[in-house]
Short mmCIF file of C-alpha atoms and ligand atoms in Angstrom, two decimals:
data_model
loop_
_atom_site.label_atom_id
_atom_site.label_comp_id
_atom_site.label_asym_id
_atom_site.label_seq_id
_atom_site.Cartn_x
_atom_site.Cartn_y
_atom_site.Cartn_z
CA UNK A 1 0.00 0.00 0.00
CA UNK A 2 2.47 2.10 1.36
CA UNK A 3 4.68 1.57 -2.11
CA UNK A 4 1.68 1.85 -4.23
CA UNK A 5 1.18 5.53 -2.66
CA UNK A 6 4.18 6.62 -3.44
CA UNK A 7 3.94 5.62 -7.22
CA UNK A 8 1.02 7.57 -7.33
CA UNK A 9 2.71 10.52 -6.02
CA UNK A 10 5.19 10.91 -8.08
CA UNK A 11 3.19 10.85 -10.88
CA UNK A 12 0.99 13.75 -8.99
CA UNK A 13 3.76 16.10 -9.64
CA UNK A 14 3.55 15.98 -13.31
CA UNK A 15 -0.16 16.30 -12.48
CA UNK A 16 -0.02 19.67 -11.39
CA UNK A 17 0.88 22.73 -11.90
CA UNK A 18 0.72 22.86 -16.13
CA UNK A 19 -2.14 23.86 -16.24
CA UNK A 20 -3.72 26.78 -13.89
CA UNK A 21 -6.22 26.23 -11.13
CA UNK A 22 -9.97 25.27 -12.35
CA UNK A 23 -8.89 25.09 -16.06
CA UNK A 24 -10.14 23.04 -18.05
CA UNK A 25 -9.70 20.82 -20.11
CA UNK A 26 -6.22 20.23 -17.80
CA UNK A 27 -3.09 19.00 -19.14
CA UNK A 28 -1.04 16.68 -17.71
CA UNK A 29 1.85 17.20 -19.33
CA UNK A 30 4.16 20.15 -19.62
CA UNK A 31 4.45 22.10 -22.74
CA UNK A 32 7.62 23.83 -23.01
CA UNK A 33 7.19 27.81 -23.89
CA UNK A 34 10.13 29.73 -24.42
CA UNK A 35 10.27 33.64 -25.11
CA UNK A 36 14.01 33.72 -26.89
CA UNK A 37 16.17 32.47 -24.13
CA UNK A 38 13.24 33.25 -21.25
CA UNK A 39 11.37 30.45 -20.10
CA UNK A 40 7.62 30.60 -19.09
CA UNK A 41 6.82 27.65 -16.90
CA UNK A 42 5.14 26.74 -13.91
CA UNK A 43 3.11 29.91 -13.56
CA UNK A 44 6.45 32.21 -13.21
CA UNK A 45 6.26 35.77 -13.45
CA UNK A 46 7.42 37.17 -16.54
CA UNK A 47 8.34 40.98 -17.78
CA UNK A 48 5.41 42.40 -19.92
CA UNK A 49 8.39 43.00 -22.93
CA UNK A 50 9.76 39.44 -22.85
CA UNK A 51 6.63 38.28 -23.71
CA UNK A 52 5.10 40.05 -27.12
CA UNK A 53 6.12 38.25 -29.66
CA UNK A 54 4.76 34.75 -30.45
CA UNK A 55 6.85 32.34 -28.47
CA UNK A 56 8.65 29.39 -29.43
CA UNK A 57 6.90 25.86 -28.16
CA UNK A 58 8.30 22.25 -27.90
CA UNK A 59 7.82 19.19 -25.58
CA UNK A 60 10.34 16.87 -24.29
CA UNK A 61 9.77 14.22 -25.77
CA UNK A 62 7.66 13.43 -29.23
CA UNK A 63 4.42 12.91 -29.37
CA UNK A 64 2.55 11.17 -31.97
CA UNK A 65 0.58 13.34 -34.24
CA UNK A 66 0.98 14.85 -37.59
CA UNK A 67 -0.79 17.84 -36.73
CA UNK A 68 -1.46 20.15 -33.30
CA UNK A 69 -3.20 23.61 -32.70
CA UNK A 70 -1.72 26.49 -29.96
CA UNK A 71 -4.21 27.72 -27.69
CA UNK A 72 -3.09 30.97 -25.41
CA UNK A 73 -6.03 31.99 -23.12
CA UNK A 74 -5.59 35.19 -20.37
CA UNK A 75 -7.55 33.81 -17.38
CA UNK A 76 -8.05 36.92 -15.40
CA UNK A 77 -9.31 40.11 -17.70
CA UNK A 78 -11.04 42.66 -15.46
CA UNK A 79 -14.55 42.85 -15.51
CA UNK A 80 -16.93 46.38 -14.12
CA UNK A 81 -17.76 43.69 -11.67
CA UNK A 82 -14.38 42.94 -9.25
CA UNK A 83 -13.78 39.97 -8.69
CA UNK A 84 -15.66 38.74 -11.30
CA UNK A 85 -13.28 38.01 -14.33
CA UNK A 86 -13.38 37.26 -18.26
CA UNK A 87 -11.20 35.50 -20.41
CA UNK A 88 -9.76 36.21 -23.46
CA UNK A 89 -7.79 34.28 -26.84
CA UNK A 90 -4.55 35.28 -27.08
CA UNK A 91 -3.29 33.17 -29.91
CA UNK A 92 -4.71 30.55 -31.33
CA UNK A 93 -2.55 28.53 -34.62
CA UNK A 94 -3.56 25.28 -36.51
CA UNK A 95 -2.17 23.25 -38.75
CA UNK A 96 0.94 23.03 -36.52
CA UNK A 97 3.82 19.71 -37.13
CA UNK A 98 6.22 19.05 -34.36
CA UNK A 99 9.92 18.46 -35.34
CA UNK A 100 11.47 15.24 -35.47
CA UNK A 101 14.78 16.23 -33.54
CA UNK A 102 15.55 17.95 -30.74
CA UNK A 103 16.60 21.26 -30.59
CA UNK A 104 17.49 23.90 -27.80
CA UNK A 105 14.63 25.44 -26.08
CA UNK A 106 15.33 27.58 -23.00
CA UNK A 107 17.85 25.42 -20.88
CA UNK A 108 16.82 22.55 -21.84
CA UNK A 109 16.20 20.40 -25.72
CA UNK A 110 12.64 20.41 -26.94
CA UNK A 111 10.78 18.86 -30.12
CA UNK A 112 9.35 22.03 -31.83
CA UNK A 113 6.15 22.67 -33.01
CA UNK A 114 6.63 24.58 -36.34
CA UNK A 115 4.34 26.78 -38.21
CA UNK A 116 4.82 25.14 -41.48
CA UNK A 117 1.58 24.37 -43.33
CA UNK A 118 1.95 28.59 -43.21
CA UNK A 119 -1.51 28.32 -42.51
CA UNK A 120 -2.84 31.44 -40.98
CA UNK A 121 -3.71 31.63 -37.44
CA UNK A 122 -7.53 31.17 -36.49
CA UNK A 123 -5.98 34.37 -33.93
CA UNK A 124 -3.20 36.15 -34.19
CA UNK A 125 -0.78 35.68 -31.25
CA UNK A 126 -1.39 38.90 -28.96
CA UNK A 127 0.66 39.96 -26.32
CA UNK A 128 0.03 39.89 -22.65
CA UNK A 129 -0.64 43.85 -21.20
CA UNK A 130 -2.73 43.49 -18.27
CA UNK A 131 -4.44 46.64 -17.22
CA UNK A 132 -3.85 48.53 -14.20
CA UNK A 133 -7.10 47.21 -12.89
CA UNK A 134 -8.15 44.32 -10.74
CA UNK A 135 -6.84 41.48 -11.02
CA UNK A 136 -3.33 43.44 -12.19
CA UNK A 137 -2.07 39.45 -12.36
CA UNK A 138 -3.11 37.45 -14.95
CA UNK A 139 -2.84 33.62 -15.68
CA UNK A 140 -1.39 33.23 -19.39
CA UNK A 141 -2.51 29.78 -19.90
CA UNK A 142 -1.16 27.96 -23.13
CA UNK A 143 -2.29 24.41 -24.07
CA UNK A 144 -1.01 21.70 -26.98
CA UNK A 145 -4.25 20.06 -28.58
CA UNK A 146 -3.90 16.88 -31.28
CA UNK A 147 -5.37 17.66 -34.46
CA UNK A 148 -4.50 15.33 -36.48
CA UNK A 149 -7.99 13.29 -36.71
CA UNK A 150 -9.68 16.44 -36.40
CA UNK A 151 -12.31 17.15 -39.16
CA UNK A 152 -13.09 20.32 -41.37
CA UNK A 153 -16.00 20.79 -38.81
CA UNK A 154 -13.99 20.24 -35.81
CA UNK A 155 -11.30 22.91 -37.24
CA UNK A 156 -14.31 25.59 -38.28
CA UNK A 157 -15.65 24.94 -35.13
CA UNK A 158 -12.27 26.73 -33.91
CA UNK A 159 -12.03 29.07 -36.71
CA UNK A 160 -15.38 30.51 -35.77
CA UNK A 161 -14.85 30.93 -31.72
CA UNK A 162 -11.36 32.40 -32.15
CA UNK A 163 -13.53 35.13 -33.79
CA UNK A 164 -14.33 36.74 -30.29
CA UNK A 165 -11.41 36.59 -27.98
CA UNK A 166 -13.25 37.83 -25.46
CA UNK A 167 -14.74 35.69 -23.31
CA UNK A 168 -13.24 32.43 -24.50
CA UNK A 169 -14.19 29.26 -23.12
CA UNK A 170 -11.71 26.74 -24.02
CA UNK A 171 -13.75 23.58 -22.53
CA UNK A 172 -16.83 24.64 -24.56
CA UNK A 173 -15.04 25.46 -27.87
CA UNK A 174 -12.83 22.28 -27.71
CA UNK A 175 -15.72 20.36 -26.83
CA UNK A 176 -17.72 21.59 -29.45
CA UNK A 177 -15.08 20.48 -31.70
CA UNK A 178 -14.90 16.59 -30.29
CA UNK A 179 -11.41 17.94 -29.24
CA UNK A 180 -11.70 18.16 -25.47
CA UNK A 181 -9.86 15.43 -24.60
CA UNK A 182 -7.26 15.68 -27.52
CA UNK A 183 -5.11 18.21 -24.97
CA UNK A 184 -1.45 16.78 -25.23
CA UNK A 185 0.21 19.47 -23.09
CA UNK A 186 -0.02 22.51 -21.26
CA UNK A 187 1.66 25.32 -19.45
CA UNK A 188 0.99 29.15 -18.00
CA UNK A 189 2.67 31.96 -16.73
CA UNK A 190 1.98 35.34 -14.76
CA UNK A 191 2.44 39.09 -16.17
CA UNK A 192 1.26 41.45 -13.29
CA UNK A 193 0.41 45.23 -13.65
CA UNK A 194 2.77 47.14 -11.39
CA UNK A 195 -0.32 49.18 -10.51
CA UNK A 196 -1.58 50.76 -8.54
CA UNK A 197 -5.00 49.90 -9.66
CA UNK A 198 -6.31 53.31 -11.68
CA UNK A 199 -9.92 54.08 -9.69
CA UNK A 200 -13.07 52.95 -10.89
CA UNK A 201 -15.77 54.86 -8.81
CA UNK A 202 -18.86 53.85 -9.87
CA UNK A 203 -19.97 52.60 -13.04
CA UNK A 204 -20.84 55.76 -14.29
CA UNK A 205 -17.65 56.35 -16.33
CA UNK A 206 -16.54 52.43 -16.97
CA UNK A 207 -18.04 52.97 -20.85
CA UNK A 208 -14.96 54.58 -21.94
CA UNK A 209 -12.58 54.74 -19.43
CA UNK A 210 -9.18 55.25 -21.18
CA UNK A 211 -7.08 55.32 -17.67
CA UNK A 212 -8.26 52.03 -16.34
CA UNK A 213 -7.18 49.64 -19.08
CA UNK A 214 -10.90 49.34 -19.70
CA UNK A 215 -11.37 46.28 -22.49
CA UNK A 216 -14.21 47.41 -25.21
CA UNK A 217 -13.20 44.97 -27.55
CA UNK A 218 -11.32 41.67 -28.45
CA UNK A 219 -8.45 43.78 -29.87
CA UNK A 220 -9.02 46.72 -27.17
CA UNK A 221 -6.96 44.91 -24.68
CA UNK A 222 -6.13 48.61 -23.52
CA UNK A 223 -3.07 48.45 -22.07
CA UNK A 224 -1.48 50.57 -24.37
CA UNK A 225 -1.52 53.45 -22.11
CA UNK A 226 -0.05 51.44 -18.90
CA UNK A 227 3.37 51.71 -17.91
CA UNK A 228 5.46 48.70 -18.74
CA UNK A 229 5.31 46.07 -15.46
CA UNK A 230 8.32 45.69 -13.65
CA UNK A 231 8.01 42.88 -11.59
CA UNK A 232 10.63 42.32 -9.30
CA UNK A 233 9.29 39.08 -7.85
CA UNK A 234 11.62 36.01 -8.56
CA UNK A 235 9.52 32.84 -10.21
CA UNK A 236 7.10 30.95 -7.72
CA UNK A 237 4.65 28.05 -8.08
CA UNK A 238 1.33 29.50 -7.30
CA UNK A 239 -0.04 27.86 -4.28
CA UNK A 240 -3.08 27.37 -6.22
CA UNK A 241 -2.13 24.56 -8.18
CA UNK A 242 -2.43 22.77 -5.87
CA UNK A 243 -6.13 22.63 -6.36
CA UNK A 244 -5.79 21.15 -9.50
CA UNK A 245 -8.76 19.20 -10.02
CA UNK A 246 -7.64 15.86 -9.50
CA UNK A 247 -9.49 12.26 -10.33
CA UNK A 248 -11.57 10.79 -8.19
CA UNK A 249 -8.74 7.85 -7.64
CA UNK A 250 -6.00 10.02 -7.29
CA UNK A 251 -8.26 12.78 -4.86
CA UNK A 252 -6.77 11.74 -0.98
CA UNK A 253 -2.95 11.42 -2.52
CA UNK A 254 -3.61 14.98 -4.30
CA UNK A 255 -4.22 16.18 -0.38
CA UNK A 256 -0.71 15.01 -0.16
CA UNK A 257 0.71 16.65 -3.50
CA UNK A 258 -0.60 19.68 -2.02
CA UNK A 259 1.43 19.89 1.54
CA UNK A 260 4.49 19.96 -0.96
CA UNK A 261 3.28 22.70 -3.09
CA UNK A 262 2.58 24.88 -0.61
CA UNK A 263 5.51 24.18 1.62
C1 NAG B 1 2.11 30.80 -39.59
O1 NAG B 1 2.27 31.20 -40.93
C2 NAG B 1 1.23 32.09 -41.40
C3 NAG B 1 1.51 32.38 -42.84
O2 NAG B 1 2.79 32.84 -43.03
C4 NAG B 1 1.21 33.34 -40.55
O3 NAG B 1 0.12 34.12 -40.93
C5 NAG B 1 1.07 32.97 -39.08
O4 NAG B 1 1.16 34.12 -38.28
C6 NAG B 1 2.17 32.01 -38.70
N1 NAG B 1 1.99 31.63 -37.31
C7 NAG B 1 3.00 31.58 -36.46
C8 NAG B 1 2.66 31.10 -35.11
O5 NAG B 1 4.13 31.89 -36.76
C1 NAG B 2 -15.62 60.40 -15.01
O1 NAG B 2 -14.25 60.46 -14.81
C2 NAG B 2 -13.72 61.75 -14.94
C3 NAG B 2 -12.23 61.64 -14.78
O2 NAG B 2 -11.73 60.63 -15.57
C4 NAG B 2 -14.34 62.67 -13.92
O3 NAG B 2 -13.85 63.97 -14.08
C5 NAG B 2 -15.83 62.65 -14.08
O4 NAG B 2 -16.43 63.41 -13.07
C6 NAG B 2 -16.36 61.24 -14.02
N1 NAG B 2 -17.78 61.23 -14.30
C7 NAG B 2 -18.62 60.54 -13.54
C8 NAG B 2 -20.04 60.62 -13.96
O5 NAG B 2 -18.26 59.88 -12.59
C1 NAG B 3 -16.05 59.53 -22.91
O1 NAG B 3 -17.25 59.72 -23.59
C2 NAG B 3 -17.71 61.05 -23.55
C3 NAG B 3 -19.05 61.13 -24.23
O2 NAG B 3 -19.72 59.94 -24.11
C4 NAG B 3 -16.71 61.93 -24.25
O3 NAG B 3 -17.12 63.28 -24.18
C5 NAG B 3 -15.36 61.78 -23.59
O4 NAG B 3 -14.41 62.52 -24.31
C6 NAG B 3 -14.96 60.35 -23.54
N1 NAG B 3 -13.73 60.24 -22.79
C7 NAG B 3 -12.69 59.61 -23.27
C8 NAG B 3 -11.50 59.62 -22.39
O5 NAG B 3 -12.71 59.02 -24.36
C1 NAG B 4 -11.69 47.92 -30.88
O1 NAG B 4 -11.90 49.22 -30.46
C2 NAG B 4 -11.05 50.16 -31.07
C3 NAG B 4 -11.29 51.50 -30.41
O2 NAG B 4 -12.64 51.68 -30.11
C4 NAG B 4 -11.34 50.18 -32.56
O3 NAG B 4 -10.49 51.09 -33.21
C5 NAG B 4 -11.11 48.81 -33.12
O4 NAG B 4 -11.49 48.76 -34.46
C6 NAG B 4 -11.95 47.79 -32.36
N1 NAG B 4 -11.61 46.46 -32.81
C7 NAG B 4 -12.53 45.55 -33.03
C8 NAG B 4 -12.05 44.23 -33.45
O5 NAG B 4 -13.71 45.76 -32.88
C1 NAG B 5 1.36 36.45 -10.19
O1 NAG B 5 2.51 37.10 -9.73
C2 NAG B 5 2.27 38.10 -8.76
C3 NAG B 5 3.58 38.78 -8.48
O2 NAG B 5 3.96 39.50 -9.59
C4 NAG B 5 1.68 37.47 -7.52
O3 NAG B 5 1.39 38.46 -6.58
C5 NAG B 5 0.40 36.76 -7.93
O4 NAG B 5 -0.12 36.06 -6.81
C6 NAG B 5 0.65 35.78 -9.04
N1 NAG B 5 -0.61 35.26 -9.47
C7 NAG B 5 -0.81 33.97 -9.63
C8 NAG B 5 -2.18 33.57 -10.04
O5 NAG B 5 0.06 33.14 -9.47
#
């Protein structure tokens, strides 16, 4: 018993953490995302700059498929209605093939997904500028999703929902599709407003509030106007994690997983 538990945990922590807290569909699996030589991982906290241009993406080892989609969802855009939150699509690429060597990725060697069908991305890859509002952190959450038996439907399924950003809902879409459980891999990261949050009294003025980051529109992700974060905070593993929905079978050892995560 005692050596069956421990098998199980050591599988837990490749459980958690890839994928943020109450996200679904979860990965299980870590997706490697690398902006030039800074790696997002874990939920770390990452500069604003270092993180808008499209990223490079790999896993460690290869996984079977001839064809994978990039899905980049923000977790925690403000709403008039603190806490209440939205999500939006950050990026969202088809038609992707994964290398068949290893190459460097960060610190460590990664198979590569590549962009080279060329095909054009359902969405654009946007960069992260979270508004000096509340929450000023937000959850960059990226996930790996197997194509390859996907059909025309399935993919204009995806085409059509990465048509509003705002207020994405990955388990819906990829269900939708008949792709929720085709998610291979996944990762996220933090960027955090410095702040302070820019005051919202009243709801009177939220309509067009230019100070407060205020998002109008899929492409209005505001932000333009907010000074570039400087977070000084070295990388942590967000205590949340640990709340990673976990099966049924695996729910009293998770209890366990979670002492070390918040430890
Ligand atoms: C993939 O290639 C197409 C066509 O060149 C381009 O529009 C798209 O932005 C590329 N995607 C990535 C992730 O590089
Ligand atoms: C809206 O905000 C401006 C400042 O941005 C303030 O001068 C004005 O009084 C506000 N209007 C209302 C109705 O709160
Ligand atoms: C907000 O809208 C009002 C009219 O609705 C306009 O007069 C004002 O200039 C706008 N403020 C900003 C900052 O766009
Ligand atoms: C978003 O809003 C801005 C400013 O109101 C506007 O210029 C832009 O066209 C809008 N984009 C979309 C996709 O609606
Ligand atoms: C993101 O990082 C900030 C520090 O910059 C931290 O205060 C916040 O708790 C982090 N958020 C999450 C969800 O990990």
């Amino acid at each position: 018993m005692m050596y069956k538990s421990l098998l199980i945990l050591a599988g837990i922590s490749a459980t958690l953490a890839v994928t943020p807290e109450g996200f679904e569909p979860a990965a299980s699996s870590t997706l490697l995302v690398s902006f030039g030589s800074v790696s997002a991982e874990s939920g770390n906290v990452l500069a604003k700059d270092a993180t808008q241009t499209a990223p490079s993406i790999g896993t460690e080892s290869q996984l079977t498929g001839s064809s994978f989609a990039v899905l980049m969802i923000d977790l925690d855009i403000p709403t008039n209605s603190p806490p209440a939150t939205n999500t939006l699509l950050h990026w969202m690429q088809t038609g992707l093939t994964q290398s068949t060597t290893a190459t460097p990725l960060g610190s460590t060697n990664a198979f590569l997904f590549q962009n080279s069908s060329g095909q054009t991305a359902f969405a654009e890859y946007l960069g992260p500028a979270p508004p000096a509002r509340i929450p000023l952190s937000h959850r960059y959450t990226q996930i790996v999703v197997d194509t390859s038996d996907a059909t025309e439907a399935s993919l204009s399924v995806l085409q059509s929902a990465a048509a509003s950003r705002m207020g994405f809902n990955a388990l819906a879409v990829l269900t939708q599709a008949g792709l929720e459980s085709k998610v291979l891999a996944g990762n996220f990261f933090n960027v955090t407003n410095p702040g302070p949050v820019a005051s919202t009294t009243g709801s009177a003025n939220s309509s067009n509030s230019t100070s407060g980051g205020s998002f109008t529109n899929s492409t209005g992700t505001g932000s333009v106007t907010k000074p570039t974060p400087t977070p000084t905070q070295s990388p942590i593993v967000p205590g949340a994690a640990m709340a990673q929905k976990a099966s049924g079978m695996l729910l009293g050892i998770a209890i366990v997983g979670a002492v070390f995560v918040t430890l």
